[in-house]
mmCIF file of C-alpha atoms in Angstrom:
data_model
loop_
_atom_site.group_PDB
_atom_site.id
_atom_site.type_symbol
_atom_site.label_atom_id
_atom_site.label_comp_id
_atom_site.label_asym_id
_atom_site.label_seq_id
_atom_site.Cartn_x
_atom_site.Cartn_y
_atom_site.Cartn_z
ATOM 1 C CA UNK A 1 0.038 -0.108 -0.042
ATOM 2 C CA UNK A 2 1.462 3.275 -1.253
ATOM 3 C CA UNK A 3 1.947 5.955 1.743
ATOM 4 C CA UNK A 4 1.882 9.589 1.610
ATOM 5 C CA UNK A 5 5.665 9.393 1.829
ATOM 6 C CA UNK A 6 5.903 7.489 -1.231
ATOM 7 C CA UNK A 7 3.749 9.884 -3.308
ATOM 8 C CA UNK A 8 6.122 12.729 -2.039
ATOM 9 C CA UNK A 9 8.914 10.774 -3.139
ATOM 10 C CA UNK A 10 7.766 9.694 -6.641
ATOM 11 C CA UNK A 11 6.256 13.036 -7.343
ATOM 12 C CA UNK A 12 9.289 15.331 -6.331
ATOM 13 C CA UNK A 13 11.570 12.578 -7.587
ATOM 14 C CA UNK A 14 13.580 12.353 -4.205
ATOM 15 C CA UNK A 15 14.650 9.360 -2.019
ATOM 16 C CA UNK A 16 12.070 8.343 0.429
ATOM 17 C CA UNK A 17 14.528 8.847 3.273
ATOM 18 C CA UNK A 18 14.399 12.672 2.188
ATOM 19 C CA UNK A 19 10.703 12.803 2.838
ATOM 20 C CA UNK A 20 10.199 13.950 6.625
ATOM 21 C CA UNK A 21 7.196 15.685 8.065
ATOM 22 C CA UNK A 22 9.194 19.011 8.310
ATOM 23 C CA UNK A 23 10.151 18.898 4.547
ATOM 24 C CA UNK A 24 8.455 22.082 3.434
ATOM 25 C CA UNK A 25 7.543 23.763 0.067
ATOM 26 C CA UNK A 26 10.319 25.256 -1.975
ATOM 27 C CA UNK A 27 12.870 24.119 0.741
ATOM 28 C CA UNK A 28 14.321 22.043 -2.017
ATOM 29 C CA UNK A 29 14.587 22.683 -5.631
ATOM 30 C CA UNK A 30 12.600 19.784 -6.603
ATOM 31 C CA UNK A 31 9.443 20.981 -4.602
ATOM 32 C CA UNK A 32 8.720 24.042 -6.770
ATOM 33 C CA UNK A 33 5.341 25.201 -7.926
ATOM 34 C CA UNK A 34 5.207 23.063 -10.973
ATOM 35 C CA UNK A 35 6.055 19.936 -8.828
ATOM 36 C CA UNK A 36 3.503 20.982 -6.368
ATOM 37 C CA UNK A 37 0.648 20.536 -9.008
ATOM 38 C CA UNK A 38 2.142 17.265 -9.883
ATOM 39 C CA UNK A 39 1.999 16.209 -6.307
ATOM 40 C CA UNK A 40 -1.534 17.420 -5.832
ATOM 41 C CA UNK A 41 -2.552 15.273 -9.021
ATOM 42 C CA UNK A 42 -0.908 12.382 -7.593
ATOM 43 C CA UNK A 43 -2.440 12.710 -4.101
ATOM 44 C CA UNK A 44 -5.940 13.367 -5.613
ATOM 45 C CA UNK A 45 -5.703 10.381 -7.720
ATOM 46 C CA UNK A 46 -4.426 8.075 -5.024
ATOM 47 C CA UNK A 47 -7.050 9.214 -2.595
ATOM 48 C CA UNK A 48 -9.687 9.730 -5.059
ATOM 49 C CA UNK A 49 -10.327 13.251 -3.669
ATOM 50 C CA UNK A 50 -10.733 16.687 -5.068
ATOM 51 C CA UNK A 51 -9.193 19.315 -2.810
ATOM 52 C CA UNK A 52 -10.099 22.924 -2.247
ATOM 53 C CA UNK A 53 -7.681 25.548 -3.700
ATOM 54 C CA UNK A 54 -7.208 26.863 -0.383
ATOM 55 C CA UNK A 55 -5.923 23.525 0.805
ATOM 56 C CA UNK A 56 -3.737 23.261 -2.144
ATOM 57 C CA UNK A 57 -2.115 26.619 -1.283
ATOM 58 C CA UNK A 58 -1.986 25.689 2.376
ATOM 59 C CA UNK A 59 -0.054 22.392 1.810
ATOM 60 C CA UNK A 60 3.133 23.665 2.727
ATOM 61 C CA UNK A 61 4.797 20.679 4.150
ATOM 62 C CA UNK A 62 4.507 16.995 4.379
ATOM 63 C CA UNK A 63 3.148 17.312 7.883
ATOM 64 C CA UNK A 64 0.496 19.795 6.763
ATOM 65 C CA UNK A 65 -0.306 17.583 3.667
ATOM 66 C CA UNK A 66 -1.135 14.611 6.042
ATOM 67 C CA UNK A 67 -3.310 16.687 8.091
ATOM 68 C CA UNK A 68 -5.228 17.943 4.999
ATOM 69 C CA UNK A 69 -5.478 14.613 3.495
ATOM 70 C CA UNK A 70 -6.890 13.056 6.757
ATOM 71 C CA UNK A 71 -9.747 15.884 6.509
ATOM 72 C CA UNK A 72 -10.893 14.391 3.216
ATOM 73 C CA UNK A 73 -10.856 10.963 4.384
ATOM 74 C CA UNK A 74 -13.386 11.541 7.131
ATOM 75 C CA UNK B 1 -20.167 11.573 -37.496
ATOM 76 C CA UNK B 2 -20.689 12.312 -33.919
ATOM 77 C CA UNK B 3 -17.603 14.362 -32.840
ATOM 78 C CA UNK B 4 -17.994 14.443 -29.146
ATOM 79 C CA UNK B 5 -19.000 10.914 -28.231
ATOM 80 C CA UNK B 6 -17.664 9.851 -24.543
ATOM 81 C CA UNK B 7 -16.346 13.481 -23.942
ATOM 82 C CA UNK B 8 -17.668 14.871 -20.407
ATOM 83 C CA UNK B 9 -18.522 18.502 -21.259
ATOM 84 C CA UNK B 10 -19.696 21.428 -18.934
ATOM 85 C CA UNK B 11 -21.169 24.486 -20.710
ATOM 86 C CA UNK B 12 -21.906 27.443 -18.618
ATOM 87 C CA UNK B 13 -24.832 29.646 -19.202
ATOM 88 C CA UNK B 14 -26.344 26.752 -21.104
ATOM 89 C CA UNK B 15 -30.109 27.852 -21.124
ATOM 90 C CA UNK B 16 -30.002 30.847 -23.394
ATOM 91 C CA UNK B 17 -28.265 32.405 -26.547
ATOM 92 C CA UNK B 18 -24.840 30.880 -27.657
ATOM 93 C CA UNK B 19 -24.784 28.634 -24.528
ATOM 94 C CA UNK B 20 -27.968 27.108 -25.744
ATOM 95 C CA UNK B 21 -26.952 26.710 -29.022
ATOM 96 C CA UNK B 22 -23.604 25.222 -28.012
ATOM 97 C CA UNK B 23 -25.441 22.801 -25.594
ATOM 98 C CA UNK B 24 -27.789 21.584 -28.475
ATOM 99 C CA UNK B 25 -25.149 20.901 -31.121
ATOM 100 C CA UNK B 26 -22.860 19.186 -28.689
ATOM 101 C CA UNK B 27 -25.827 16.911 -27.588
ATOM 102 C CA UNK B 28 -26.278 16.284 -31.223
ATOM 103 C CA UNK B 29 -22.862 15.190 -31.456
ATOM 104 C CA UNK B 30 -23.080 12.587 -28.415
ATOM 105 C CA UNK B 31 -21.605 14.577 -25.596
ATOM 106 C CA UNK B 32 -22.227 13.834 -21.955
ATOM 107 C CA UNK B 33 -23.367 17.226 -21.193
ATOM 108 C CA UNK B 34 -23.291 18.987 -17.783
ATOM 109 C CA UNK B 35 -25.728 22.065 -18.297
ATOM 110 C CA UNK B 36 -25.032 24.951 -15.942
ATOM 111 C CA UNK B 37 -27.164 28.007 -15.254
ATOM 112 C CA UNK B 38 -28.796 29.716 -12.287
ATOM 113 C CA UNK B 39 -32.541 28.447 -13.042
ATOM 114 C CA UNK B 40 -32.829 24.990 -12.100
ATOM 115 C CA UNK B 41 -35.987 24.417 -13.526
ATOM 116 C CA UNK B 42 -35.015 25.743 -16.985
ATOM 117 C CA UNK B 43 -31.810 23.460 -16.906
ATOM 118 C CA UNK B 44 -34.053 20.446 -15.973
ATOM 119 C CA UNK B 45 -36.464 21.317 -18.871
ATOM 120 C CA UNK B 46 -33.492 21.590 -21.285
ATOM 121 C CA UNK B 47 -31.870 18.526 -20.167
ATOM 122 C CA UNK B 48 -35.157 16.450 -20.560
ATOM 123 C CA UNK B 49 -35.591 17.963 -24.111
ATOM 124 C CA UNK B 50 -32.022 17.196 -25.228
ATOM 125 C CA UNK B 51 -32.117 13.679 -23.897
ATOM 126 C CA UNK B 52 -35.241 13.080 -25.745
ATOM 127 C CA UNK B 53 -34.189 14.728 -28.960
ATOM 128 C CA UNK B 54 -30.638 13.326 -29.024
ATOM 129 C CA UNK B 55 -30.374 10.486 -26.886
ATOM 130 C CA UNK B 56 -27.131 11.753 -25.182
ATOM 131 C CA UNK B 57 -26.476 11.821 -21.473
ATOM 132 C CA UNK B 58 -27.353 15.313 -19.724
ATOM 133 C CA UNK B 59 -26.897 16.453 -16.333
ATOM 134 C CA UNK B 60 -27.970 19.718 -14.453
ATOM 135 C CA UNK B 61 -25.323 21.462 -12.821
ATOM 136 C CA UNK B 62 -26.893 24.523 -11.090
ATOM 137 C CA UNK B 63 -24.746 27.075 -9.702
ATOM 138 C CA UNK B 64 -23.761 30.810 -10.063
ATOM 139 C CA UNK B 65 -20.473 30.913 -11.922
ATOM 140 C CA UNK B 66 -19.681 34.239 -10.317
ATOM 141 C CA UNK B 67 -19.565 32.909 -6.836
ATOM 142 C CA UNK B 68 -16.540 31.059 -5.948
ATOM 143 C CA UNK B 69 -17.886 28.592 -3.397
ATOM 144 C CA UNK B 70 -20.615 27.662 -5.700
ATOM 145 C CA UNK B 71 -18.306 27.066 -8.425
ATOM 146 C CA UNK B 72 -16.085 24.957 -6.188
ATOM 147 C CA UNK B 73 -19.035 22.770 -4.938
ATOM 148 C CA UNK B 74 -20.291 22.518 -8.474
ATOM 149 C CA UNK B 75 -16.840 21.104 -9.724
ATOM 150 C CA UNK B 76 -16.533 18.822 -6.570
ATOM 151 C CA UNK B 77 -20.192 17.515 -7.372
ATOM 152 C CA UNK B 78 -19.092 16.936 -11.030
ATOM 153 C CA UNK B 79 -15.946 15.056 -9.930
ATOM 154 C CA UNK B 80 -18.114 12.853 -7.736
ATOM 155 C CA UNK B 81 -20.484 11.955 -10.425
ATOM 156 C CA UNK B 82 -17.836 11.448 -13.431
ATOM 157 C CA UNK B 83 -14.272 11.749 -12.128
ATOM 158 C CA UNK B 84 -13.154 13.210 -15.372
ATOM 159 C CA UNK B 85 -13.771 16.262 -17.574
ATOM 160 C CA UNK B 86 -12.728 16.811 -21.304
ATOM 161 C CA UNK B 87 -14.163 20.076 -22.172
ATOM 162 C CA UNK B 88 -15.152 23.470 -20.350
ATOM 163 C CA UNK B 89 -17.059 26.154 -22.214
ATOM 164 C CA UNK B 90 -16.959 29.402 -20.319
ATOM 165 C CA UNK B 91 -20.063 30.995 -21.921
ATOM 166 C CA UNK B 92 -21.968 32.629 -19.332
ATOM 167 C CA UNK B 93 -21.849 36.467 -19.574
ATOM 168 C CA UNK B 94 -23.849 39.708 -19.174
ATOM 169 C CA UNK B 95 -23.837 42.906 -21.290
ATOM 170 C CA UNK B 96 -24.528 46.080 -19.345
ATOM 171 C CA UNK B 97 -23.758 49.100 -21.501
ATOM 172 C CA UNK B 98 -22.927 52.436 -20.238
ATOM 173 C CA UNK B 99 -20.810 55.626 -20.981
ATOM 174 C CA UNK B 100 -17.654 55.454 -18.592
ATOM 175 C CA UNK B 101 -19.006 58.695 -16.504
ATOM 176 C CA UNK B 102 -22.245 56.858 -16.009
ATOM 177 C CA UNK B 103 -21.110 53.448 -14.543
ATOM 178 C CA UNK B 104 -21.633 52.633 -11.106
ATOM 179 C CA UNK B 105 -19.132 50.637 -9.157
ATOM 180 C CA UNK B 106 -21.848 47.897 -8.592
ATOM 181 C CA UNK B 107 -21.928 47.574 -12.367
ATOM 182 C CA UNK B 108 -18.341 47.173 -12.935
ATOM 183 C CA UNK B 109 -18.060 44.472 -10.000
ATOM 184 C CA UNK B 110 -21.129 42.610 -11.382
ATOM 185 C CA UNK B 111 -19.780 42.573 -14.985
ATOM 186 C CA UNK B 112 -16.481 41.345 -13.932
ATOM 187 C CA UNK B 113 -17.649 38.741 -11.426
ATOM 188 C CA UNK B 114 -20.021 37.308 -14.150
ATOM 189 C CA UNK B 115 -17.684 37.614 -17.273
ATOM 190 C CA UNK B 116 -14.277 37.239 -16.042
ATOM 191 C CA UNK B 117 -13.866 36.046 -12.440
ATOM 192 C CA UNK B 118 -16.201 33.256 -13.547
ATOM 193 C CA UNK B 119 -13.700 31.971 -16.051
ATOM 194 C CA UNK B 120 -10.709 32.012 -13.755
ATOM 195 C CA UNK B 121 -12.784 30.052 -11.163
ATOM 196 C CA UNK B 122 -14.181 27.488 -13.493
ATOM 197 C CA UNK B 123 -10.923 27.179 -15.533
ATOM 198 C CA UNK B 124 -9.083 26.495 -12.107
ATOM 199 C CA UNK B 125 -11.171 23.554 -11.076
ATOM 200 C CA UNK B 126 -11.630 22.213 -14.429
ATOM 201 C CA UNK B 127 -8.116 22.012 -15.439
ATOM 202 C CA UNK B 128 -7.496 19.833 -12.304
ATOM 203 C CA UNK B 129 -10.086 17.406 -13.607
ATOM 204 C CA UNK B 130 -8.492 17.573 -17.086
ATOM 205 C CA UNK B 131 -5.057 16.965 -15.802
ATOM 206 C CA UNK B 132 -6.094 13.695 -14.196
ATOM 207 C CA UNK B 133 -7.589 12.577 -17.492
ATOM 208 C CA UNK B 134 -4.567 13.340 -19.634
ATOM 209 C CA UNK B 135 -5.843 16.567 -21.277
ATOM 210 C CA UNK B 136 -8.811 18.488 -22.285
ATOM 211 C CA UNK B 137 -10.100 21.705 -23.876
ATOM 212 C CA UNK B 138 -11.023 25.034 -22.189
ATOM 213 C CA UNK B 139 -13.199 27.149 -24.715
ATOM 214 C CA UNK B 140 -13.597 30.823 -23.401
ATOM 215 C CA UNK B 141 -16.266 33.181 -25.037
ATOM 216 C CA UNK B 142 -14.713 36.456 -25.542
ATOM 217 C CA UNK B 143 -15.896 39.228 -27.942
ATOM 218 C CA UNK B 144 -14.783 41.263 -30.695
ATOM 219 C CA UNK B 145 -15.338 44.253 -28.389
ATOM 220 C CA UNK B 146 -12.686 42.816 -26.423
ATOM 221 C CA UNK B 147 -10.307 42.796 -29.247
ATOM 222 C CA UNK B 148 -10.998 46.284 -30.811
ATOM 223 C CA UNK B 149 -13.183 47.943 -28.040
ATOM 224 C CA UNK B 150 -16.186 50.168 -28.479
ATOM 225 C CA UNK B 151 -17.639 53.205 -27.363
ATOM 226 C CA UNK B 152 -20.044 52.823 -24.493
ATOM 227 C CA UNK B 153 -18.754 49.260 -23.730
ATOM 228 C CA UNK B 154 -15.535 49.930 -21.738
ATOM 229 C CA UNK B 155 -16.454 47.775 -18.766
ATOM 230 C CA UNK B 156 -17.873 44.920 -20.901
ATOM 231 C CA UNK B 157 -14.876 45.311 -23.224
ATOM 232 C CA UNK B 158 -12.354 45.211 -20.387
ATOM 233 C CA UNK B 159 -13.981 42.147 -18.888
ATOM 234 C CA UNK B 160 -13.648 40.540 -22.451
ATOM 235 C CA UNK B 161 -10.191 41.611 -23.103
ATOM 236 C CA UNK B 162 -9.286 40.044 -19.569
ATOM 237 C CA UNK B 163 -10.539 36.835 -21.057
ATOM 238 C CA UNK B 164 -8.439 36.967 -23.853
ATOM 239 C CA UNK B 165 -5.254 37.645 -21.564
ATOM 240 C CA UNK B 166 -6.313 34.692 -19.387
ATOM 241 C CA UNK B 167 -6.771 32.377 -22.559
ATOM 242 C CA UNK B 168 -3.292 33.307 -23.703
ATOM 243 C CA UNK B 169 -1.644 32.906 -20.365
ATOM 244 C CA UNK B 170 -3.639 29.751 -19.781
ATOM 245 C CA UNK B 171 -2.729 28.100 -22.882
ATOM 246 C CA UNK B 172 0.877 28.462 -22.257
ATOM 247 C CA UNK B 173 0.771 27.328 -18.781
ATOM 248 C CA UNK B 174 -1.405 24.112 -19.518
ATOM 249 C CA UNK B 175 -0.124 23.174 -22.840
ATOM 250 C CA UNK B 176 2.410 20.618 -21.095
ATOM 251 C CA UNK B 177 -0.528 18.975 -19.558
ATOM 252 C CA UNK B 178 -2.291 18.545 -23.063
ATOM 253 C CA UNK B 179 -5.031 20.976 -22.068
ATOM 254 C CA UNK B 180 -5.750 23.353 -25.074
ATOM 255 C CA UNK B 181 -6.997 26.788 -24.223
ATOM 256 C CA UNK B 182 -8.842 29.125 -26.875
ATOM 257 C CA UNK B 183 -11.044 31.874 -27.190
ATOM 258 C CA UNK B 184 -13.952 32.546 -29.460
ATOM 259 C CA UNK B 185 -14.620 36.410 -30.400
ATOM 260 C CA UNK B 186 -18.128 36.613 -31.615
ATOM 261 C CA UNK B 187 -18.905 39.651 -33.524
ATOM 262 C CA UNK B 188 -22.771 40.818 -33.421
ATOM 263 C CA UNK B 189 -24.728 37.791 -32.842
ATOM 264 C CA UNK B 190 -28.653 37.632 -32.755
ATOM 265 C CA UNK B 191 -29.307 36.790 -29.196
ATOM 266 C CA UNK B 192 -31.280 38.262 -26.248
ATOM 267 C CA UNK B 193 -28.297 40.140 -25.052
ATOM 268 C CA UNK B 194 -27.852 41.741 -28.566
ATOM 269 C CA UNK B 195 -31.483 42.544 -28.816
ATOM 270 C CA UNK B 196 -31.291 44.565 -25.607
ATOM 271 C CA UNK B 197 -29.343 47.251 -27.200
ATOM 272 C CA UNK B 198 -32.386 49.122 -28.928
ATOM 273 C CA UNK B 199 -33.432 49.120 -32.626
ATOM 274 C CA UNK B 200 -31.448 51.899 -33.884
ATOM 275 C CA UNK B 201 -28.174 50.631 -32.497
ATOM 276 C CA UNK B 202 -28.982 47.036 -33.764
ATOM 277 C CA UNK B 203 -29.400 48.403 -37.219
ATOM 278 C CA UNK B 204 -26.135 50.495 -36.890
ATOM 279 C CA UNK B 205 -24.321 47.360 -35.864
ATOM 280 C CA UNK B 206 -25.674 45.209 -38.740
ATOM 281 C CA UNK B 207 -24.612 47.728 -41.183
ATOM 282 C CA UNK B 208 -20.755 47.693 -39.829
ATOM 283 C CA UNK B 209 -20.699 43.848 -40.740
ATOM 284 C CA UNK B 210 -19.042 42.901 -44.277
ATOM 285 C CA UNK B 211 -21.359 40.092 -44.748
ATOM 286 C CA UNK B 212 -24.346 42.262 -44.144
ATOM 287 C CA UNK B 213 -26.014 39.967 -41.720
ATOM 288 C CA UNK B 214 -26.168 39.512 -37.993
ATOM 289 C CA UNK B 215 -24.492 36.298 -36.834
ATOM 290 C CA UNK B 216 -26.387 33.363 -35.493
ATOM 291 C CA UNK B 217 -25.684 31.652 -32.166
ATOM 292 C CA UNK B 218 -25.288 28.471 -34.324
ATOM 293 C CA UNK B 219 -22.362 29.957 -35.912
ATOM 294 C CA UNK B 220 -20.608 30.377 -32.667
ATOM 295 C CA UNK B 221 -21.751 26.988 -31.678
ATOM 296 C CA UNK B 222 -20.166 25.517 -34.860
ATOM 297 C CA UNK B 223 -16.615 26.938 -33.685
ATOM 298 C CA UNK B 224 -17.000 25.856 -30.278
ATOM 299 C CA UNK B 225 -17.884 22.347 -31.691
ATOM 300 C CA UNK B 226 -14.500 22.330 -33.588
ATOM 301 C CA UNK B 227 -12.666 23.348 -30.461
ATOM 302 C CA UNK B 228 -14.178 20.821 -28.370
ATOM 303 C CA UNK B 229 -13.533 17.943 -30.718
ATOM 304 C CA UNK B 230 -10.379 16.246 -31.628
ATOM 305 C CA UNK B 231 -10.418 18.319 -34.895
ATOM 306 C CA UNK B 232 -8.564 21.027 -33.347
ATOM 307 C CA UNK B 233 -6.057 18.884 -31.268
ATOM 308 C CA UNK B 234 -3.259 20.919 -32.155
ATOM 309 C CA UNK B 235 -4.829 24.284 -31.754
ATOM 310 C CA UNK B 236 -4.089 26.294 -28.757
ATOM 311 C CA UNK B 237 -3.728 30.039 -27.434
ATOM 312 C CA UNK B 238 -5.955 31.240 -30.391
ATOM 313 C CA UNK B 239 -8.701 33.902 -30.359
ATOM 314 C CA UNK B 240 -10.837 32.983 -33.183
ATOM 315 C CA UNK B 241 -13.026 35.786 -34.571
ATOM 316 C CA UNK B 242 -16.642 34.770 -35.610
ATOM 317 C CA UNK B 243 -17.978 38.166 -36.698
ATOM 318 C CA UNK B 244 -18.777 38.102 -40.591
ATOM 319 C CA UNK B 245 -16.077 40.641 -41.367
ATOM 320 C CA UNK B 246 -17.458 43.211 -38.556
ATOM 321 C CA UNK B 247 -15.600 46.484 -38.300
ATOM 322 C CA UNK B 248 -15.633 48.487 -35.206
#
């Protein structure tokens, strides 16, 4: 079963070990605005959800992403 | 040949004028249609009529395109129903002519909300459904007035010119996701909106058209069909004038 960390690693094309809760948007070159939209698409496809734009903008770290995804799974 | 079979399409402002002609033509070409407008009863009536006449799938999608939360809920509902979207036709719009010295702030806000903000709101959600599906087509209804300007229509022209700017930018931004974004710039088209300008001005406008006839909503719908179908699969970032050679 794919985890959120797996999705981050695949979408940002970084090693899984580099995906930590405190990894934040634009902290690394791979997580730019274009990659952010790819990441959103991958998360939405995996969880079969459609996020609000506010949540997409607000998804500024791995920890934040986990919190937001949980909201859609309730 | 049916050009839109298996395509999920939403048309905003689908009950009247160009939106109605476009919906009818798309239904004829086998589209799965989501009919948008603010009058639920009118949408249901149209949906039933199209289903009966063309045997395609029609759905009612009642929300106000100028209200962000309604757009968001509308597209989330569409996502739950069908998961994918192929075509968005941003058609809904209003015409409220006035000389610049006599335009109220309320008129400016209302025109931009309905004509321009709506295009950005709907495109934002639509492109996300299209990306998941490997591409799509966004068709924005601009206006010849947005290209050339016209006395007494500064607010309307500005709202339509902004659509052209959005079209050109989105076409560049979304091309890599295989989403095509184009605009149609109708000239003077025989709709309720055009007839609202009064007889004298109506005749003046017709006289300024090289082909000496007012355009039909069907003329615009035909161009929308081309842009929605795979016939235009390599066309993006274009503003197509459909105006009979109108001079402004």
